[in-house]
């Protein structure tokens, strides 16, 4: 007789009543009668970790995502017990754990429910692979909205959507296609002006349903592993994002040139073509800091080699490009060609560094070189070896930066597009299959790359780029949104994706400007450059199959528009560098969706197009052809039109004129925007004057300018210049106070002050209690003048 045990046991299993409770400092353990243990850890006053075990057994506690520098600590922790529940109380939140079901409810101290379980934790045995599928369902609160989740090509508000995380090479992906290249299982919930975040730290394929299947239920689950999630309370969305970013980490400051304009193509070769592209940039006076070499620079696509016919002397070429202000960025993929005469392959094979199949042999898959094997970057020994491979490329040949592509890992000509699921990985001493390691494979590759590049470009700073990423990858690399398409729809997608990535802890991000696949017309290319000017990573990249995509590839009008916006980017570099410092130092996203900027305004909850660049510049790209302007939402407050100087009252939708040579840009009233002169590349000119565009406000506004040597690590020892400005505008006066920290001495001695929107004519200037003659500051009407950079108080008085 055959008994169908699958039918007998198939289905969800649930915790039952709690039979044991204990506390160990900041950890609380709740054990159910049927062997479920909830480990609840208080990390901060507003951050709680929930971790569930079945069969009384936790898996090893290990995470690639959590930063070793993540903040910990709280100032209040109490525990209460009632007849029906346990209550854990911090200074910010109350957590109720139901004694009969192990379900939880989280409220603020006033009793407002923030997040609560529906079915709560449950699980299902996986009869195909073993282990469990782990699940969590929550009650969707009235009018709740959802944001985050990293690389998703869909509306910024995820209400009603279902998405999954399985990093995937999706060439020419479409709107709403999922999954894509990143796995960031973090979302932000917002209801009743209370924001919270949930980070589901599970590297298996994960799924999220934001009231899609059932309109009042939000759920998330994974195909294996552990139910392990972090709850972060705001109530401000800005605090949630900052605390999540603190949890998973931020990058160190990049070299300033990494924030300039970069030009790439699949592929620039041979050497004469690379040099020709570089010369054209300089001849046309279009600023550019980096040129990229895609896979065709290699010898038969073998990583860490050069095609000596196309590039007979790469060291000389890189040096010559550098003299003209260009840094050379080279691609490295994970697929190592199966070739017994190839030194990288031989070293990896001899040292047992390749991933293996479940039945023993080395795993192989087809990529650009043909048959390849793949290093197991989850093995610390392999990462150390991989980092060492960059010595010749960086320290000896002189490449300036590295670009890791195809690192999902992408495998061609198989339906899964990746390695077999039974491929084995070390997982830093926690052996597992590809089901668990797939989503973090690319992150561990770029981690090893980062360590190698950092070592071999020292004392300069490293710059590394990755396509595939899991939460926490931002500690090692910048990224881009993958193989997009030259369409107007993809311009919209790029805007939404980059905003979402910034909300998800990964701010150093951009898109392939103009589209990777197919060919844009000049108007689309110009509009995309306008958007890219305000993205942290600013690169044109395209497939060589569809024509040229350099700034001069269209008509003269487009070339001039592109030059104009690239020049604007270089002027704004001190503002952008300050944004990056705030991201790196204070966990503040570089771009802010309007809902992040003003969550109290319900009109922002479904806006996709507008965003705040840094803290004080509002940008809204034009995303339709033949447009002479567009309607956009101006957030609350007052904003100066960048092009006209007009002062606009926010909190409403407005038509804004923006012909092909402009996009809507508004500056927050009271802002002080620092600008450098236009340079053809970072470091071309000695900065002799720092321009400060001062936008009048009746009231108080603060601004910041961070500067250092633009490369190297002296800033970590205090050699930086941090200027905090406080502007106080009155009807007939304007007072600017400056507070300076750091020991770095800037190359300039003078500020050029441009006054915008000043309602009075300047009659008197007082600097640090001393009245200055208008002639001595070169007053140009009442709009522009020069002052020493070291003032403490600048007082302008009108007639």
GROMACS .gro file of C-alpha atoms in nm, residues 82-479:
model
  398
   82UNK     CA    1  -0.079   4.045   3.064
   83UNK     CA    2  -0.316   3.751   3.052
   84UNK     CA    3  -0.310   3.742   2.671
   85UNK     CA    4   0.020   3.897   2.562
   86UNK     CA    5   0.372   4.007   2.631
   87UNK     CA    6   0.453   4.375   2.581
   88UNK     CA    7   0.797   4.517   2.505
   89UNK     CA    8   0.831   4.892   2.537
   90UNK     CA    9   1.103   5.131   2.420
   91UNK     CA   10   1.096   5.510   2.423
   92UNK     CA   11   0.944   5.507   2.071
   93UNK     CA   12   0.733   5.194   2.023
   94UNK     CA   13   0.536   4.915   2.193
   95UNK     CA   14   0.551   4.556   2.063
   96UNK     CA   15   0.272   4.318   2.160
   97UNK     CA   16   0.329   3.941   2.123
   98UNK     CA   17   0.011   3.734   2.138
   99UNK     CA   18   0.045   3.435   2.373
  100UNK     CA   19  -0.185   3.206   2.174
  101UNK     CA   20  -0.063   3.272   1.817
  102UNK     CA   21   0.282   3.440   1.840
  103UNK     CA   22   0.143   3.722   1.623
  104UNK     CA   23   0.278   4.070   1.684
  105UNK     CA   24   0.145   4.423   1.680
  106UNK     CA   25   0.359   4.737   1.683
  107UNK     CA   26   0.228   5.076   1.788
  108UNK     CA   27   0.377   5.408   1.884
  109UNK     CA   28   0.381   5.521   2.247
  110UNK     CA   29   0.047   5.700   2.199
  111UNK     CA   30  -0.113   5.371   2.093
  112UNK     CA   31  -0.142   5.434   1.718
  113UNK     CA   32  -0.102   5.102   1.537
  114UNK     CA   33   0.193   5.113   1.298
  115UNK     CA   34   0.216   4.753   1.180
  116UNK     CA   35   0.040   4.432   1.277
  117UNK     CA   36   0.038   4.068   1.178
  118UNK     CA   37  -0.256   3.914   0.997
  119UNK     CA   38  -0.167   3.543   0.988
  120UNK     CA   39   0.179   3.646   1.097
  121UNK     CA   40   0.464   3.399   1.057
  122UNK     CA   41   0.383   3.066   0.894
  123UNK     CA   42   0.572   2.818   0.685
  124UNK     CA   43   0.541   2.531   0.441
  125UNK     CA   44   0.769   2.237   0.393
  126UNK     CA   45   0.949   2.241   0.058
  127UNK     CA   46   0.921   1.886  -0.071
  128UNK     CA   47   1.132   1.951  -0.380
  129UNK     CA   48   1.440   2.104  -0.217
  130UNK     CA   49   1.395   2.041   0.155
  131UNK     CA   50   1.371   2.307   0.419
  132UNK     CA   51   1.084   2.552   0.441
  133UNK     CA   52   0.921   2.828   0.247
  134UNK     CA   53   0.884   3.098   0.511
  135UNK     CA   54   0.596   3.344   0.503
  136UNK     CA   55   0.468   3.656   0.677
  137UNK     CA   56   0.137   3.834   0.629
  138UNK     CA   57   0.046   4.177   0.765
  139UNK     CA   58  -0.272   4.380   0.779
  140UNK     CA   59  -0.269   4.665   0.528
  141UNK     CA   60  -0.375   4.976   0.714
  142UNK     CA   61  -0.637   5.213   0.563
  143UNK     CA   62  -0.492   5.431   0.284
  144UNK     CA   63  -0.150   5.270   0.327
  145UNK     CA   64   0.110   5.327   0.054
  146UNK     CA   65   0.432   5.136  -0.014
  147UNK     CA   66   0.769   5.245  -0.151
  148UNK     CA   67   1.124   5.117  -0.194
  149UNK     CA   68   1.226   4.767  -0.311
  150UNK     CA   69   1.521   4.889  -0.518
  151UNK     CA   70   1.537   4.814  -0.888
  152UNK     CA   71   1.171   4.796  -0.997
  153UNK     CA   72   1.053   4.935  -1.332
  154UNK     CA   73   0.711   5.027  -1.207
  155UNK     CA   74   0.519   5.309  -1.038
  156UNK     CA   75   0.696   5.447  -0.733
  157UNK     CA   76   0.395   5.367  -0.512
  158UNK     CA   77   0.376   4.987  -0.495
  159UNK     CA   78   0.020   4.967  -0.359
  160UNK     CA   79  -0.158   4.689  -0.547
  161UNK     CA   80   0.165   4.544  -0.690
  162UNK     CA   81   0.336   4.208  -0.650
  163UNK     CA   82   0.713   4.189  -0.702
  164UNK     CA   83   0.993   3.939  -0.651
  165UNK     CA   84   1.368   3.950  -0.596
  166UNK     CA   85   1.589   3.723  -0.807
  167UNK     CA   86   1.872   3.916  -0.972
  168UNK     CA   87   1.827   3.859  -1.343
  169UNK     CA   88   1.991   3.968  -1.667
  170UNK     CA   89   1.688   4.126  -1.837
  171UNK     CA   90   1.806   4.269  -2.168
  172UNK     CA   91   1.570   4.539  -2.298
  173UNK     CA   92   1.332   4.493  -2.008
  174UNK     CA   93   0.987   4.649  -2.024
  175UNK     CA   94   0.778   4.858  -1.787
  176UNK     CA   95   0.648   4.648  -1.496
  177UNK     CA   96   0.876   4.357  -1.591
  178UNK     CA   97   1.007   4.181  -1.283
  179UNK     CA   98   1.252   4.072  -1.151
  180UNK     CA   99   1.550   4.277  -1.271
  181UNK     CA  100   1.916   4.315  -1.176
  182UNK     CA  101   1.890   4.399  -0.805
  183UNK     CA  102   1.748   4.228  -0.499
  184UNK     CA  103   1.669   4.481  -0.227
  185UNK     CA  104   1.400   4.327  -0.003
  186UNK     CA  105   1.323   4.650   0.181
  187UNK     CA  106   0.999   4.845   0.169
  188UNK     CA  107   0.855   5.153   0.337
  189UNK     CA  108   0.495   5.164   0.454
  190UNK     CA  109   0.316   5.496   0.504
  191UNK     CA  110  -0.027   5.553   0.655
  192UNK     CA  111  -0.183   5.819   0.880
  193UNK     CA  112   0.143   6.015   0.845
  194UNK     CA  113   0.335   5.730   1.011
  195UNK     CA  114   0.617   5.571   0.811
  196UNK     CA  115   0.794   5.245   0.890
  197UNK     CA  116   1.031   5.013   0.704
  198UNK     CA  117   1.070   4.637   0.680
  199UNK     CA  118   1.393   4.477   0.559
  200UNK     CA  119   1.351   4.103   0.493
  201UNK     CA  120   1.712   3.987   0.507
  202UNK     CA  121   1.681   3.660   0.319
  203UNK     CA  122   1.895   3.589   0.011
  204UNK     CA  123   1.669   3.320  -0.134
  205UNK     CA  124   1.420   3.429  -0.397
  206UNK     CA  125   1.179   3.655  -0.212
  207UNK     CA  126   0.830   3.776  -0.297
  208UNK     CA  127   0.625   4.074  -0.181
  209UNK     CA  128   0.253   4.131  -0.224
  210UNK     CA  129   0.141   4.486  -0.145
  211UNK     CA  130  -0.237   4.437  -0.117
  212UNK     CA  131  -0.246   4.279  -0.463
  213UNK     CA  132  -0.410   3.943  -0.399
  214UNK     CA  133  -0.613   4.068  -0.104
  215UNK     CA  134  -0.670   4.442  -0.079
  216UNK     CA  135  -0.626   4.453   0.299
  217UNK     CA  136  -0.323   4.222   0.327
  218UNK     CA  137   0.048   4.279   0.266
  219UNK     CA  138   0.270   3.974   0.269
  220UNK     CA  139   0.625   3.866   0.200
  221UNK     CA  140   0.780   3.523   0.175
  222UNK     CA  141   1.093   3.338   0.063
  223UNK     CA  142   1.157   3.007  -0.111
  224UNK     CA  143   1.391   2.899   0.170
  225UNK     CA  144   1.600   3.017   0.459
  226UNK     CA  145   1.472   3.196   0.765
  227UNK     CA  146   1.197   3.445   0.840
  228UNK     CA  147   1.433   3.722   0.950
  229UNK     CA  148   1.323   4.082   0.917
  230UNK     CA  149   1.403   4.422   1.063
  231UNK     CA  150   1.129   4.666   1.155
  232UNK     CA  151   1.225   5.037   1.154
  233UNK     CA  152   0.989   5.308   1.275
  234UNK     CA  153   0.999   5.675   1.175
  235UNK     CA  154   0.743   5.821   1.195
  236UNK     CA  155   0.915   6.031   0.929
  237UNK     CA  156   1.000   5.848   0.607
  238UNK     CA  157   1.332   6.033   0.608
  239UNK     CA  158   1.424   5.867   0.939
  240UNK     CA  159   1.321   5.523   0.814
  241UNK     CA  160   1.541   5.557   0.505
  242UNK     CA  161   1.834   5.694   0.704
  243UNK     CA  162   1.811   5.417   0.964
  244UNK     CA  163   1.783   5.145   0.699
  245UNK     CA  164   2.081   5.295   0.516
  246UNK     CA  165   2.274   5.299   0.842
  247UNK     CA  166   2.185   4.931   0.891
  248UNK     CA  167   2.315   4.823   0.548
  249UNK     CA  168   2.590   5.083   0.513
  250UNK     CA  169   2.710   5.357   0.283
  251UNK     CA  170   3.016   5.396   0.059
  252UNK     CA  171   3.321   5.602   0.135
  253UNK     CA  172   3.357   5.922  -0.064
  254UNK     CA  173   3.446   5.861  -0.430
  255UNK     CA  174   3.705   6.063  -0.618
  256UNK     CA  175   3.535   6.377  -0.745
  257UNK     CA  176   3.595   6.279  -1.108
  258UNK     CA  177   3.358   5.983  -1.055
  259UNK     CA  178   3.075   6.239  -1.029
  260UNK     CA  179   3.163   6.396  -1.365
  261UNK     CA  180   3.035   6.293  -1.709
  262UNK     CA  181   3.133   5.947  -1.838
  263UNK     CA  182   3.116   5.812  -2.193
  264UNK     CA  183   3.077   5.443  -2.269
  265UNK     CA  184   2.980   5.209  -2.551
  266UNK     CA  185   2.981   4.841  -2.633
  267UNK     CA  186   3.257   4.883  -2.753
  268UNK     CA  187   3.524   5.143  -2.819
  269UNK     CA  188   3.812   4.975  -3.005
  270UNK     CA  189   4.079   4.974  -3.135
  271UNK     CA  190   4.302   5.232  -2.966
  272UNK     CA  191   4.270   5.487  -3.247
  273UNK     CA  192   3.892   5.495  -3.200
  274UNK     CA  193   3.927   5.551  -2.827
  275UNK     CA  194   4.173   5.834  -2.887
  276UNK     CA  195   3.946   5.980  -3.155
  277UNK     CA  196   3.649   5.989  -2.914
  278UNK     CA  197   3.864   6.158  -2.650
  279UNK     CA  198   3.994   6.416  -2.898
  280UNK     CA  199   3.643   6.501  -3.015
  281UNK     CA  200   3.533   6.577  -2.659
  282UNK     CA  201   3.819   6.820  -2.616
  283UNK     CA  202   3.780   6.975  -2.964
  284UNK     CA  203   3.410   7.040  -2.904
  285UNK     CA  204   3.473   7.150  -2.544
  286UNK     CA  205   3.224   6.903  -2.400
  287UNK     CA  206   3.336   6.813  -2.046
  288UNK     CA  207   3.413   6.446  -1.983
  289UNK     CA  208   3.610   6.264  -1.713
  290UNK     CA  209   3.603   5.897  -1.810
  291UNK     CA  210   3.599   5.669  -2.112
  292UNK     CA  211   3.492   5.305  -2.074
  293UNK     CA  212   3.634   4.994  -2.236
  294UNK     CA  213   3.380   4.713  -2.269
  295UNK     CA  214   3.466   4.344  -2.319
  296UNK     CA  215   3.624   4.392  -2.662
  297UNK     CA  216   3.946   4.528  -2.511
  298UNK     CA  217   4.023   4.176  -2.386
  299UNK     CA  218   4.200   3.891  -2.561
  300UNK     CA  219   3.908   3.669  -2.659
  301UNK     CA  220   3.700   3.800  -2.370
  302UNK     CA  221   3.950   3.665  -2.117
  303UNK     CA  222   3.935   3.884  -1.807
  304UNK     CA  223   4.260   4.057  -1.700
  305UNK     CA  224   4.405   4.036  -2.052
  306UNK     CA  225   4.440   4.280  -2.343
  307UNK     CA  226   4.393   4.228  -2.715
  308UNK     CA  227   4.738   4.337  -2.828
  309UNK     CA  228   4.627   4.398  -3.186
  310UNK     CA  229   4.359   4.644  -3.081
  311UNK     CA  230   4.556   4.782  -2.786
  312UNK     CA  231   4.928   4.721  -2.847
  313UNK     CA  232   5.042   4.930  -2.548
  314UNK     CA  233   4.754   4.985  -2.304
  315UNK     CA  234   4.975   5.145  -2.039
  316UNK     CA  235   5.088   5.414  -2.281
  317UNK     CA  236   4.734   5.471  -2.409
  318UNK     CA  237   4.595   5.509  -2.055
  319UNK     CA  238   4.874   5.753  -1.967
  320UNK     CA  239   4.808   5.961  -2.280
  321UNK     CA  240   4.436   5.971  -2.210
  322UNK     CA  241   4.509   6.074  -1.854
  323UNK     CA  242   4.722   6.366  -1.971
  324UNK     CA  243   4.413   6.486  -2.158
  325UNK     CA  244   4.201   6.452  -1.844
  326UNK     CA  245   4.041   6.113  -1.914
  327UNK     CA  246   4.030   5.824  -1.670
  328UNK     CA  247   4.002   5.477  -1.817
  329UNK     CA  248   3.736   5.241  -1.680
  330UNK     CA  249   3.755   4.873  -1.777
  331UNK     CA  250   3.500   4.594  -1.758
  332UNK     CA  251   3.558   4.267  -1.572
  333UNK     CA  252   3.303   3.983  -1.582
  334UNK     CA  253   3.281   3.677  -1.355
  335UNK     CA  254   3.285   3.414  -1.632
  336UNK     CA  255   3.641   3.277  -1.667
  337UNK     CA  256   3.706   3.111  -2.002
  338UNK     CA  257   3.774   2.737  -1.987
  339UNK     CA  258   4.125   2.741  -2.136
  340UNK     CA  259   4.415   2.539  -1.997
  341UNK     CA  260   4.659   2.801  -2.130
  342UNK     CA  261   4.482   3.092  -1.957
  343UNK     CA  262   4.658   3.182  -1.635
  344UNK     CA  263   4.349   3.302  -1.445
  345UNK     CA  264   4.163   2.982  -1.527
  346UNK     CA  265   4.460   2.765  -1.430
  347UNK     CA  266   4.508   2.940  -1.095
  348UNK     CA  267   4.142   2.908  -1.004
  349UNK     CA  268   4.127   2.543  -1.110
  350UNK     CA  269   4.444   2.449  -0.923
  351UNK     CA  270   4.328   2.619  -0.606
  352UNK     CA  271   3.970   2.487  -0.621
  353UNK     CA  272   3.822   2.838  -0.649
  354UNK     CA  273   3.543   2.763  -0.897
  355UNK     CA  274   3.182   2.691  -0.808
  356UNK     CA  275   3.090   2.323  -0.836
  357UNK     CA  276   2.775   2.143  -0.930
  358UNK     CA  277   2.587   1.946  -0.669
  359UNK     CA  278   2.720   1.618  -0.814
  360UNK     CA  279   3.084   1.728  -0.785
  361UNK     CA  280   3.233   1.865  -1.110
  362UNK     CA  281   3.313   2.231  -1.169
  363UNK     CA  282   3.005   2.418  -1.285
  364UNK     CA  283   3.024   2.550  -1.642
  365UNK     CA  284   2.809   2.788  -1.841
  366UNK     CA  285   2.827   2.982  -2.164
  367UNK     CA  286   2.906   3.352  -2.157
  368UNK     CA  287   3.093   3.583  -2.400
  369UNK     CA  288   3.416   3.376  -2.411
  370UNK     CA  289   3.224   3.052  -2.468
  371UNK     CA  290   3.243   2.784  -2.198
  372UNK     CA  291   3.324   2.946  -1.864
  373UNK     CA  292   3.365   2.856  -1.501
  374UNK     CA  293   3.272   3.090  -1.220
  375UNK     CA  294   3.473   3.179  -0.909
  376UNK     CA  295   3.290   3.129  -0.581
  377UNK     CA  296   3.307   3.481  -0.442
  378UNK     CA  297   3.125   3.368  -0.128
  379UNK     CA  298   3.455   3.204  -0.027
  380UNK     CA  299   3.688   3.451   0.154
  381UNK     CA  300   3.995   3.284  -0.002
  382UNK     CA  301   3.850   3.337  -0.348
  383UNK     CA  302   3.772   3.702  -0.276
  384UNK     CA  303   4.130   3.759  -0.160
  385UNK     CA  304   4.267   3.590  -0.472
  386UNK     CA  305   4.031   3.786  -0.699
  387UNK     CA  306   4.131   4.115  -0.536
  388UNK     CA  307   4.495   4.032  -0.606
  389UNK     CA  308   4.426   3.981  -0.977
  390UNK     CA  309   4.380   4.358  -1.014
  391UNK     CA  310   4.744   4.437  -0.937
  392UNK     CA  311   4.867   4.433  -1.296
  393UNK     CA  312   4.555   4.600  -1.437
  394UNK     CA  313   4.549   4.884  -1.185
  395UNK     CA  314   4.896   4.933  -1.037
  396UNK     CA  315   5.101   4.844  -1.343
  397UNK     CA  316   4.887   4.915  -1.650
  398UNK     CA  317   4.722   5.213  -1.486
  399UNK     CA  318   4.346   5.160  -1.530
  400UNK     CA  319   4.157   5.395  -1.299
  401UNK     CA  320   3.836   5.209  -1.222
  402UNK     CA  321   3.653   4.880  -1.280
  403UNK     CA  322   3.307   4.792  -1.398
  404UNK     CA  323   3.165   4.449  -1.303
  405UNK     CA  324   2.900   4.328  -1.546
  406UNK     CA  325   2.714   3.999  -1.606
  407UNK     CA  326   2.753   3.922  -1.236
  408UNK     CA  327   2.401   3.800  -1.157
  409UNK     CA  328   2.570   3.564  -1.269
  410UNK     CA  329   2.432   3.570  -1.623
  411UNK     CA  330   2.460   3.243  -1.816
  412UNK     CA  331   2.359   3.231  -2.181
  413UNK     CA  332   2.146   2.979  -2.367
  414UNK     CA  333   1.972   2.836  -2.060
  415UNK     CA  334   1.611   2.916  -1.965
  416UNK     CA  335   1.708   3.018  -1.611
  417UNK     CA  336   1.967   3.271  -1.741
  418UNK     CA  337   2.192   3.175  -1.450
  419UNK     CA  338   2.380   2.892  -1.282
  420UNK     CA  339   2.201   2.564  -1.199
  421UNK     CA  340   2.023   2.585  -0.867
  422UNK     CA  341   2.226   2.294  -0.729
  423UNK     CA  342   2.554   2.483  -0.778
  424UNK     CA  343   2.743   2.485  -0.448
  425UNK     CA  344   2.883   2.786  -0.261
  426UNK     CA  345   3.094   2.834   0.050
  427UNK     CA  346   2.885   3.127   0.182
  428UNK     CA  347   3.163   3.227   0.420
  429UNK     CA  348   3.170   2.892   0.593
  430UNK     CA  349   2.794   2.823   0.570
  431UNK     CA  350   2.781   2.591   0.264
  432UNK     CA  351   2.469   2.625   0.051
  433UNK     CA  352   2.325   2.591  -0.295
  434UNK     CA  353   2.276   2.858  -0.560
  435UNK     CA  354   1.918   2.901  -0.439
  436UNK     CA  355   2.060   3.084  -0.140
  437UNK     CA  356   2.374   3.237  -0.291
  438UNK     CA  357   2.240   3.360  -0.626
  439UNK     CA  358   2.112   3.697  -0.508
  440UNK     CA  359   2.438   3.789  -0.334
  441UNK     CA  360   2.681   3.645  -0.591
  442UNK     CA  361   2.731   3.977  -0.772
  443UNK     CA  362   2.762   4.168  -0.446
  444UNK     CA  363   3.040   3.939  -0.326
  445UNK     CA  364   3.214   3.970  -0.663
  446UNK     CA  365   3.212   4.349  -0.646
  447UNK     CA  366   3.318   4.333  -0.282
  448UNK     CA  367   3.632   4.146  -0.389
  449UNK     CA  368   3.680   4.387  -0.679
  450UNK     CA  369   3.646   4.685  -0.446
  451UNK     CA  370   3.913   4.547  -0.213
  452UNK     CA  371   4.151   4.490  -0.503
  453UNK     CA  372   4.092   4.825  -0.671
  454UNK     CA  373   4.121   5.007  -0.339
  455UNK     CA  374   4.453   4.840  -0.267
  456UNK     CA  375   4.607   4.904  -0.606
  457UNK     CA  376   4.494   5.261  -0.673
  458UNK     CA  377   4.596   5.374  -0.324
  459UNK     CA  378   4.658   5.651  -0.217
  460UNK     CA  379   4.379   5.745  -0.458
  461UNK     CA  380   4.019   5.643  -0.387
  462UNK     CA  381   3.859   5.347  -0.565
  463UNK     CA  382   3.569   5.372  -0.806
  464UNK     CA  383   3.382   5.050  -0.882
  465UNK     CA  384   3.052   4.979  -1.059
  466UNK     CA  385   2.829   4.672  -1.042
  467UNK     CA  386   2.521   4.560  -1.231
  468UNK     CA  387   2.394   4.293  -0.992
  469UNK     CA  388   2.340   4.381  -0.627
  470UNK     CA  389   2.181   4.273  -0.302
  471UNK     CA  390   2.109   4.505  -0.010
  472UNK     CA  391   2.439   4.636   0.127
  473UNK     CA  392   2.621   4.634  -0.208
  474UNK     CA  393   2.632   5.014  -0.186
  475UNK     CA  394   2.922   4.978   0.059
  476UNK     CA  395   3.140   4.863  -0.229
  477UNK     CA  396   3.014   5.004  -0.556
  478UNK     CA  397   2.800   5.237  -0.761
  479UNK     CA  398   2.546   5.086  -0.995
   0.00000   0.00000   0.00000
